[in-house]
Coordinates of C-alpha atoms in Angstrom, one line a residue:
M107 CA -112.3 21.5 12.3
K108 CA -111.2 19.9 15.4
T109 CA -113.0 17.7 15.8
Q110 CA -112.8 16.3 12.6
F111 CA -109.7 16.0 11.9
L112 CA -109.8 14.1 15.5
F113 CA -112.5 11.9 14.2
Y114 CA -111.1 11.1 11.1
F115 CA -107.5 9.7 12.4
F116 CA -108.6 8.1 15.7
I117 CA -110.9 6.2 12.3
C118 CA -107.8 5.8 10.3
T119 CA -106.2 4.6 13.4
I120 CA -109.1 1.8 13.9
S121 CA -108.4 0.5 10.1
N122 CA -104.3 0.2 11.1
F123 CA -104.4 -1.6 13.6
L124 CA -107.7 -3.8 13.0
S125 CA -106.9 -3.7 9.5
A126 CA -103.1 -5.4 10.5
Q127 CA -104.5 -8.2 12.8
D128 CA -102.8 -6.0 15.6
L129 CA -103.5 -3.4 18.4
P130 CA -102.2 -0.1 19.9
S131 CA -98.8 -1.4 21.3
D132 CA -99.2 0.3 25.3
V133 CA -103.1 -2.2 24.8
Y134 CA -101.0 -4.8 23.9
Q135 CA -98.7 -4.7 26.3
E136 CA -101.2 -4.1 28.9
I137 CA -102.8 -6.8 28.3
E138 CA -99.4 -9.3 27.8
R139 CA -98.4 -8.2 31.3
R140 CA -102.1 -9.1 32.7
I141 CA -101.5 -12.4 32.0
K142 CA -98.0 -12.7 32.9
L143 CA -99.4 -12.0 36.0
E144 CA -101.6 -13.9 35.9
I145 CA -104.3 -11.0 36.5
N146 CA -106.6 -12.2 33.6
P147 CA -105.7 -15.9 33.1
S148 CA -107.6 -15.6 29.4
I149 CA -108.6 -11.9 27.2
S150 CA -111.4 -12.5 24.3
I151 CA -112.1 -9.5 22.3
G152 CA -114.3 -8.6 19.6
F153 CA -114.4 -5.2 17.4
L154 CA -117.5 -4.1 15.1
L155 CA -115.6 -1.4 13.0
P156 CA -117.7 1.4 11.3
N157 CA -118.6 -0.2 7.9
G158 CA -120.0 -3.3 9.6
D159 CA -116.9 -6.1 9.8
T160 CA -116.0 -7.9 12.6
K161 CA -112.2 -8.8 14.0
Y162 CA -111.5 -10.8 16.9
H163 CA -108.6 -12.0 19.3
S164 CA -108.5 -14.0 22.2
F165 CA -104.6 -13.4 24.5
S166 CA -103.8 -16.5 26.9
I167 CA -100.6 -18.3 28.2
E168 CA -99.5 -21.8 27.3
E169 CA -96.3 -22.8 29.1
G170 CA -95.0 -18.9 30.4
V171 CA -95.6 -17.9 26.1
I172 CA -98.7 -15.4 25.7
N173 CA -100.7 -17.3 23.2
V174 CA -103.0 -14.7 20.3
K175 CA -105.5 -16.3 18.2
T176 CA -108.7 -15.5 17.1
D177 CA -111.2 -17.7 18.8
S178 CA -114.1 -16.0 19.1
L179 CA -116.3 -18.6 20.4
T180 CA -115.0 -19.4 24.0
L181 CA -117.3 -19.0 26.1
Y182 CA -117.9 -16.6 29.2
E183 CA -120.0 -15.5 32.0
I184 CA -121.8 -12.1 31.1
G185 CA -122.9 -11.5 34.0
S186 CA -124.9 -8.3 34.2
I187 CA -124.4 -7.3 30.5
T188 CA -127.6 -10.0 31.0
K189 CA -129.2 -6.7 32.3
T190 CA -129.5 -5.3 28.3
F191 CA -131.3 -8.3 27.4
T192 CA -133.7 -8.1 30.1
A193 CA -133.5 -3.5 29.7
T194 CA -134.2 -4.5 25.3
L195 CA -137.4 -6.8 26.4
A196 CA -138.9 -5.0 29.0
Q197 CA -138.7 -2.1 25.7
L198 CA -140.5 -4.5 23.7
S199 CA -143.2 -5.1 25.9
L200 CA -143.9 -2.9 28.0
K201 CA -143.2 -0.1 25.9
E202 CA -146.8 0.6 26.6
S203 CA -147.1 0.5 30.2
M204 CA -143.3 1.8 31.2
S205 CA -145.4 4.5 33.7
V206 CA -147.0 1.9 35.5
S207 CA -146.9 0.7 39.1
I208 CA -144.5 -2.6 39.4
K209 CA -148.2 -3.2 42.4
D210 CA -149.9 -4.1 39.8
F211 CA -147.9 -7.2 39.1
F212 CA -148.3 -8.3 42.0
P213 CA -151.3 -8.3 44.1
D214 CA -150.4 -10.2 46.0
V215 CA -148.4 -8.6 47.4
D216 CA -148.9 -6.5 51.2
N217 CA -147.1 -3.6 50.5
S218 CA -147.1 -0.2 49.8
N219 CA -143.8 0.9 48.9
L220 CA -144.5 -0.8 45.6
D221 CA -147.6 1.7 44.7
R222 CA -144.6 4.5 44.0
I223 CA -141.9 2.7 41.8
E224 CA -142.5 2.3 38.2
L225 CA -141.1 0.1 35.5
S226 CA -139.1 3.5 33.5
E227 CA -137.9 3.8 37.4
L228 CA -136.7 -0.2 37.7
Q229 CA -135.4 -0.6 33.8
N230 CA -132.9 3.1 35.5
H231 CA -132.5 2.5 39.4
I232 CA -133.6 5.0 40.3
A233 CA -136.9 3.0 42.3
G234 CA -134.8 3.7 44.9
I235 CA -134.4 -0.1 45.8
P236 CA -130.7 -1.7 46.4
R237 CA -128.5 -3.2 45.5
L238 CA -129.4 -7.0 46.9
S239 CA -132.7 -7.2 48.7
A240 CA -131.8 -7.3 53.7
Q241 CA -133.0 -10.7 53.3
F242 CA -130.2 -12.2 50.6
T243 CA -128.8 -14.9 51.8
P244 CA -127.2 -17.4 50.0
D245 CA -126.5 -20.8 50.9
D246 CA -124.2 -20.9 49.3
W247 CA -121.7 -17.2 49.0
S248 CA -119.0 -19.0 46.5
D249 CA -122.1 -19.8 44.0
P250 CA -124.6 -17.3 45.7
F251 CA -128.0 -17.0 42.8
N252 CA -127.9 -19.9 42.7
G253 CA -131.5 -21.2 44.8
Y254 CA -133.1 -18.2 44.0
S255 CA -136.6 -18.7 43.4
D256 CA -140.0 -16.8 42.4
S257 CA -141.3 -17.5 45.9
L258 CA -138.4 -15.6 47.8
L259 CA -138.4 -13.3 45.4
N260 CA -142.1 -12.5 47.5
I261 CA -140.4 -12.0 50.9
E262 CA -138.9 -9.9 49.5
L263 CA -141.0 -7.6 48.7
Q264 CA -143.1 -7.9 51.4
S265 CA -140.7 -6.5 53.5
L266 CA -138.9 -4.2 51.0
K267 CA -137.9 -0.7 51.9
T268 CA -137.2 1.9 49.5
D269 CA -135.7 5.4 49.1
T270 CA -138.1 8.5 47.3
L271 CA -135.4 10.2 46.7
K272 CA -135.0 9.2 43.1
V273 CA -131.7 9.3 42.7
W274 CA -129.6 6.9 40.5
R275 CA -128.5 3.2 42.8
Y276 CA -127.8 0.4 40.4
S277 CA -130.3 -2.6 41.4
N278 CA -129.7 -5.9 40.8
L279 CA -132.6 -7.3 42.7
G280 CA -134.8 -3.8 40.7
Y281 CA -133.5 -6.3 37.4
G282 CA -134.3 -9.6 38.5
I283 CA -137.5 -7.8 39.6
L284 CA -138.1 -6.8 36.3
G285 CA -137.5 -8.8 34.3
K286 CA -140.4 -11.5 36.5
I287 CA -142.7 -7.8 35.5
V288 CA -141.9 -9.0 32.1
E289 CA -142.5 -12.7 31.9
K290 CA -146.0 -11.9 34.1
S291 CA -147.2 -9.6 31.4
T292 CA -146.5 -11.7 28.3
N293 CA -147.1 -14.4 30.3
R294 CA -144.1 -15.9 28.9
T295 CA -141.0 -18.3 30.6
F296 CA -137.4 -16.7 30.2
E297 CA -136.8 -19.4 28.3
D298 CA -138.7 -18.6 25.9
L299 CA -138.2 -14.8 26.8
M300 CA -134.2 -15.4 26.3
G301 CA -134.9 -17.3 23.5
G302 CA -136.7 -15.5 20.9
L303 CA -134.3 -12.4 21.6
L304 CA -130.9 -14.6 20.7
L305 CA -133.0 -16.3 18.5
K306 CA -133.7 -13.0 16.8
A307 CA -129.7 -11.0 17.3
D308 CA -128.2 -14.4 15.9
M309 CA -126.4 -15.4 19.5
T310 CA -126.8 -18.8 18.0
N311 CA -123.8 -20.0 20.8
T312 CA -124.9 -17.8 23.8
Y313 CA -126.5 -20.1 26.9
L314 CA -129.3 -19.5 30.2
N315 CA -127.2 -22.4 32.4
H316 CA -124.3 -24.2 32.6
Q317 CA -125.5 -27.7 30.5
S318 CA -122.9 -29.9 29.8
A319 CA -122.7 -29.4 26.2
I320 CA -120.6 -25.8 27.6
I321 CA -118.2 -27.7 28.6
N322 CA -115.0 -28.0 27.2
I323 CA -116.4 -24.3 25.9
I324 CA -115.5 -22.1 28.5
A325 CA -113.0 -20.2 30.3
Q326 CA -112.3 -21.6 33.8
P327 CA -113.5 -19.0 36.0
T328 CA -110.3 -17.6 38.2
N329 CA -110.0 -14.9 40.9
M330 CA -107.4 -13.6 42.4
G331 CA -105.1 -16.4 40.4
T332 CA -107.4 -19.7 42.0
Q333 CA -109.6 -21.5 40.0
N334 CA -113.7 -20.4 40.9
S335 CA -116.9 -21.3 40.8
Y336 CA -119.9 -20.7 38.5
W337 CA -122.5 -18.9 39.4
N338 CA -125.5 -20.5 38.5
F339 CA -128.6 -17.7 38.7
T340 CA -132.2 -18.7 39.1
G341 CA -135.8 -17.5 39.4
P342 CA -135.6 -14.0 38.4
S343 CA -131.7 -13.6 39.5
R344 CA -131.6 -14.5 35.6
Y345 CA -132.4 -11.2 34.4
A346 CA -130.0 -10.0 36.8
G347 CA -126.6 -11.5 35.0
G348 CA -127.5 -15.1 34.0
L349 CA -126.1 -15.5 30.5
I350 CA -123.1 -16.8 28.6
S351 CA -122.2 -15.6 26.0
C352 CA -118.8 -15.6 23.6
T353 CA -117.9 -12.5 22.0
R354 CA -118.0 -13.8 18.5
D355 CA -122.1 -13.4 19.5
L356 CA -121.5 -10.0 21.8
I357 CA -120.8 -8.5 18.3
H358 CA -123.5 -9.4 16.5
Y359 CA -125.6 -8.4 20.2
L360 CA -124.8 -4.8 18.9
K361 CA -125.1 -5.0 15.1
Y362 CA -129.2 -5.7 16.3
Q363 CA -128.4 -2.9 19.1
Q364 CA -127.8 -0.7 16.0
K365 CA -130.0 -1.8 13.5
F366 CA -132.9 -1.7 16.6
N367 CA -132.5 0.6 19.4
S368 CA -132.9 4.7 19.0
L369 CA -129.8 4.6 22.2
F370 CA -127.7 4.0 19.1
T371 CA -128.7 5.9 16.2
P372 CA -126.1 9.2 15.6
N373 CA -128.6 11.6 17.2
S374 CA -127.8 12.6 20.9
I375 CA -129.3 11.1 23.9
N376 CA -131.3 13.2 25.7
K377 CA -132.1 13.5 29.4
L378 CA -130.1 11.2 30.9
I379 CA -129.4 9.9 34.5
P380 CA -126.2 11.4 35.9
T381 CA -124.8 8.3 38.3
G382 CA -122.8 10.4 40.8
I383 CA -120.3 8.0 40.3
T384 CA -116.9 10.0 39.8
D385 CA -114.3 7.0 38.4
L386 CA -114.6 8.0 35.0
G387 CA -114.5 12.2 36.2
K388 CA -116.7 13.9 37.4
D389 CA -120.5 14.7 35.8
R390 CA -119.3 12.1 32.7
L391 CA -120.8 9.0 33.4
F392 CA -124.7 8.8 32.9
Y393 CA -127.7 6.3 32.6
K394 CA -130.6 5.5 30.2
D395 CA -132.6 2.4 29.6
G396 CA -130.7 -0.3 30.6
W397 CA -127.1 1.4 29.8
F398 CA -124.2 3.3 30.4
V399 CA -123.6 6.4 28.9
F400 CA -120.2 8.2 29.2
N401 CA -119.9 11.7 27.3
P402 CA -115.4 11.6 28.1
E403 CA -116.3 15.7 25.5
Q404 CA -119.0 16.9 24.3
H405 CA -119.3 15.9 20.9
T406 CA -118.6 11.7 21.8
Q407 CA -121.2 9.5 24.0
I408 CA -120.5 6.1 24.3
L409 CA -122.7 3.5 25.4
F410 CA -121.6 0.3 27.4
H411 CA -122.6 -2.0 30.5
N412 CA -120.6 -4.2 32.2
G413 CA -121.0 -7.4 34.4
G414 CA -119.2 -9.8 36.2
T415 CA -120.0 -12.6 38.2
G416 CA -117.6 -15.0 40.7
G417 CA -114.0 -15.3 38.0
Y418 CA -115.5 -13.8 34.9
R419 CA -115.9 -10.1 33.8
S420 CA -117.1 -8.3 31.0
F421 CA -117.2 -5.5 28.7
L422 CA -119.7 -4.5 25.8
G423 CA -119.1 -1.2 24.5
F424 CA -119.9 1.7 21.4
N425 CA -118.9 4.6 20.9
K426 CA -121.9 7.2 18.9
E427 CA -119.6 9.1 16.5
T428 CA -117.3 6.6 15.4
K429 CA -119.2 3.9 15.1
F430 CA -117.0 1.6 16.7
G431 CA -117.4 -1.9 19.4
V432 CA -115.8 -3.5 20.9
V433 CA -116.7 -6.8 23.7
I434 CA -113.9 -8.2 26.5
L435 CA -114.4 -11.1 28.2
T436 CA -112.1 -12.4 30.7
N437 CA -111.8 -15.2 33.4
S438 CA -110.9 -13.1 36.0
G439 CA -112.1 -10.9 38.9
N440 CA -110.1 -8.4 37.6
L441 CA -112.5 -5.4 35.7
V442 CA -111.6 -4.8 32.0
D443 CA -112.6 -1.6 31.2
D444 CA -110.1 0.5 31.0
I445 CA -109.1 -1.9 28.2
G446 CA -113.2 -1.7 26.8
L447 CA -113.1 2.0 26.9
K448 CA -109.2 3.0 26.1
L449 CA -110.2 0.9 22.2
L450 CA -113.3 3.1 21.7
Y451 CA -111.5 6.4 23.1
P452 CA -108.2 5.7 22.1
D453 CA -107.5 9.2 25.3
F454 CA -108.6 6.8 27.5
Q455 CA -106.2 6.5 30.0
L456 CA -105.2 2.2 30.9
N457 CA -105.1 1.2 34.4
H458 CA -101.9 -0.9 36.1
P459 CA -103.2 -3.3 38.3
E460 CA -100.7 -5.3 40.5
R461 CA -101.0 -9.1 41.9
T462 CA -102.8 -7.8 45.3
I463 CA -101.8 -9.4 48.4
A464 CA -104.9 -11.5 47.8
Y465 CA -103.5 -13.0 45.5
E466 CA -100.4 -13.6 47.6
L467 CA -103.0 -14.6 50.2
A468 CA -104.6 -17.1 47.0
D469 CA -100.9 -18.9 46.2
A470 CA -100.4 -19.8 49.9
I471 CA -104.6 -21.6 50.4
D472 CA -103.6 -23.1 47.3
Q473 CA -100.3 -24.6 48.6
G474 CA -101.8 -25.8 52.2
N475 CA -99.4 -22.8 53.9
T476 CA -103.0 -21.8 55.7
K477 CA -102.4 -21.8 59.9
N478 CA -102.3 -18.2 59.9
L479 CA -103.5 -16.2 57.0
V480 CA -103.6 -12.6 58.7
A481 CA -99.8 -12.9 60.2
T482 CA -98.8 -13.8 56.1
Y483 CA -101.0 -11.0 55.5
K484 CA -99.6 -8.9 58.0
Q485 CA -96.5 -9.1 57.0
L486 CA -96.8 -8.6 52.9
K487 CA -98.1 -5.3 53.6
A488 CA -95.2 -4.4 56.2
E489 CA -93.6 -5.6 52.9
E490 CA -95.8 -2.5 51.0
Y491 CA -97.1 -5.2 48.4
P492 CA -100.5 -3.4 46.7
G493 CA -103.7 -3.9 49.4
N494 CA -108.0 -4.1 48.2
I495 CA -110.2 -4.9 51.0
L496 CA -112.4 -6.2 47.9
N497 CA -110.2 -8.5 46.4
I498 CA -109.8 -9.5 50.4
Y499 CA -113.9 -9.8 50.8
W500 CA -113.6 -12.0 47.6
L501 CA -111.6 -14.7 47.8
E502 CA -113.3 -13.8 51.6
R503 CA -117.3 -15.6 50.2
F504 CA -116.3 -17.8 48.2
F505 CA -114.2 -20.8 51.0
F506 CA -117.4 -19.7 53.1
G507 CA -119.3 -21.1 50.2
K508 CA -117.1 -23.7 50.0
G509 CA -116.9 -24.5 54.1
K510 CA -114.2 -23.6 54.5
Y511 CA -114.7 -21.5 57.1
A512 CA -111.7 -22.2 59.4
I513 CA -109.9 -20.2 56.7
S514 CA -112.5 -17.5 55.7
H515 CA -112.3 -16.9 58.8
Q516 CA -108.9 -16.4 59.0
L517 CA -110.0 -13.4 56.2
S518 CA -113.4 -12.5 58.3
N519 CA -109.9 -11.1 60.7
I520 CA -108.3 -9.3 57.8
M521 CA -111.6 -7.9 57.1
V522 CA -112.9 -6.5 60.3
M523 CA -108.9 -5.1 61.4
E524 CA -109.0 -3.1 58.2
L525 CA -112.6 -2.1 57.8
P526 CA -114.1 -1.6 61.9
D527 CA -116.6 0.7 61.8
D528 CA -118.6 -1.5 58.6
W529 CA -120.7 -3.5 60.0
E530 CA -121.2 -5.5 57.0
V531 CA -116.9 -7.2 57.7
F532 CA -118.8 -7.6 61.2
E533 CA -121.8 -9.7 59.7
I534 CA -119.3 -11.1 58.0
N535 CA -117.5 -12.6 61.2
G536 CA -120.2 -13.6 62.9
Q537 CA -121.2 -16.4 60.0
N538 CA -118.2 -17.0 60.3
L539 CA -117.4 -17.5 64.5
E540 CA -121.7 -19.9 64.4
K541 CA -120.5 -22.2 61.9
L542 CA -117.1 -23.0 63.6
E543 CA -119.5 -23.0 66.6
R544 CA -118.2 -19.7 68.0
Y545 CA -122.0 -19.2 69.6
E546 CA -121.1 -16.2 72.6
E547 CA -118.0 -15.0 70.3
A548 CA -120.7 -15.0 66.7
I549 CA -122.6 -13.2 69.1
I550 CA -120.2 -10.3 70.2
A551 CA -120.0 -9.7 66.0
Y552 CA -123.0 -9.7 65.7
K553 CA -123.9 -7.3 68.1
K554 CA -121.1 -4.6 66.8
A555 CA -122.4 -4.6 63.6
L556 CA -126.8 -4.1 65.0
K557 CA -124.7 -1.4 66.6
L558 CA -122.8 -0.1 63.3
N559 CA -126.7 -1.4 61.8
P560 CA -129.2 -0.6 64.5
E561 CA -132.0 -0.4 60.6
N562 CA -130.8 -4.5 60.4
T563 CA -133.4 -7.1 61.9
L564 CA -131.4 -10.0 60.4
L565 CA -128.9 -8.8 62.8
I566 CA -131.0 -9.5 66.1
D567 CA -132.5 -12.9 64.6
H568 CA -128.6 -14.4 64.4
I569 CA -127.7 -12.7 67.5
E570 CA -130.7 -14.8 69.1
R571 CA -129.7 -17.6 66.3
C572 CA -127.0 -18.1 68.4
K573 CA -128.3 -17.6 72.0
T574 CA -130.1 -20.9 71.2
L575 CA -127.8 -23.2 69.9
D576 CA -124.9 -21.7 72.7
K577 CA -127.6 -23.7 74.6
S578 CA -128.1 -26.4 72.7

């Protein structure tokens, strides 16, 4: 009886705030706060109501005033939400072969590890494949997947090491492999495969790349309040994060999933794969065939996926019990998942992110105050500004990718200061020193990284390269 009452109350609440073209006050206030602080310069929201109707809201700031519109066609990079499209293509094209080894699709790759991986394991992130290959070394970290190719994937597959535990482990590389297998099995291209799915889902305003036609309708990418780069996904990486879309099209996509995907039916989803992620509560977040499944209580299952690129974040979700769907897109590095989950499940608690030290450093860099970023960081930390080392990482990778090594090197020094036991920050520090032609110091940094991660043979290559460069 209590469950029925809560369900009725939830549906009435949805109808009330949407029919009034309004949001719950706490959600609106949080959106307004984030936009004023430039944590999220714009937020576009789409709603799919239980009766099939749709509503849209878009928030941005213009001359210090929050502007609320119903523009549902502004474009955003949707990042890893693309994986749900790839999972759909796999279900359509490979459903009779999901237990087949992926080695069958790469006969020329001499790596016995591929024999142990089934297609269904790729789709469910239980293939033991790392998030990114150890061979992944972008030419431009501010646009890291630009230039990725079939040949690079084959090189990665030759040396791919996998674990055999079959536990959930999120993998961009895995979905690049899965997409390539769909191509091989159908003898169709990415453009043909994705274009066909977009047509079936009535997604006429979704794009496969940054063609000139979208320049005037795509939101400017930002991160930590500073202008960021578009991410151009190429080769198999497109299957992991390459689509560009808008709230209206993604609402159409939810309708397509309702119609054709059995996960979206009222029936409870069985054989869920635990992710081990506790951010939403212990034993609450699962995965199934391309979708996260959030179980906040016994009778509620929320399907969702999120995504992120250098200057965008995205969220797509559907409450199976209430048949209410939400899409949220933003041109920011700050997540909007909490807003989406709050709208899908009112008991969910909103986050209240603040501007971290990285925002202030980005402001200083934009104003040309770059002489001593480490000292600025220490001062702000002493003044108890909120800190987030991941924000510093994103900022460092952006400026490193742009070739501004005098800036990125200082940011890498901050990372070393805060994470002295992390091999990756020493590798990043070494990369910066190498670009600055300070080879002896770069060798020291790479050796520290190797000591912390002796299995990474690429670090040995870095050291030998620096030795050669130092002698020349």
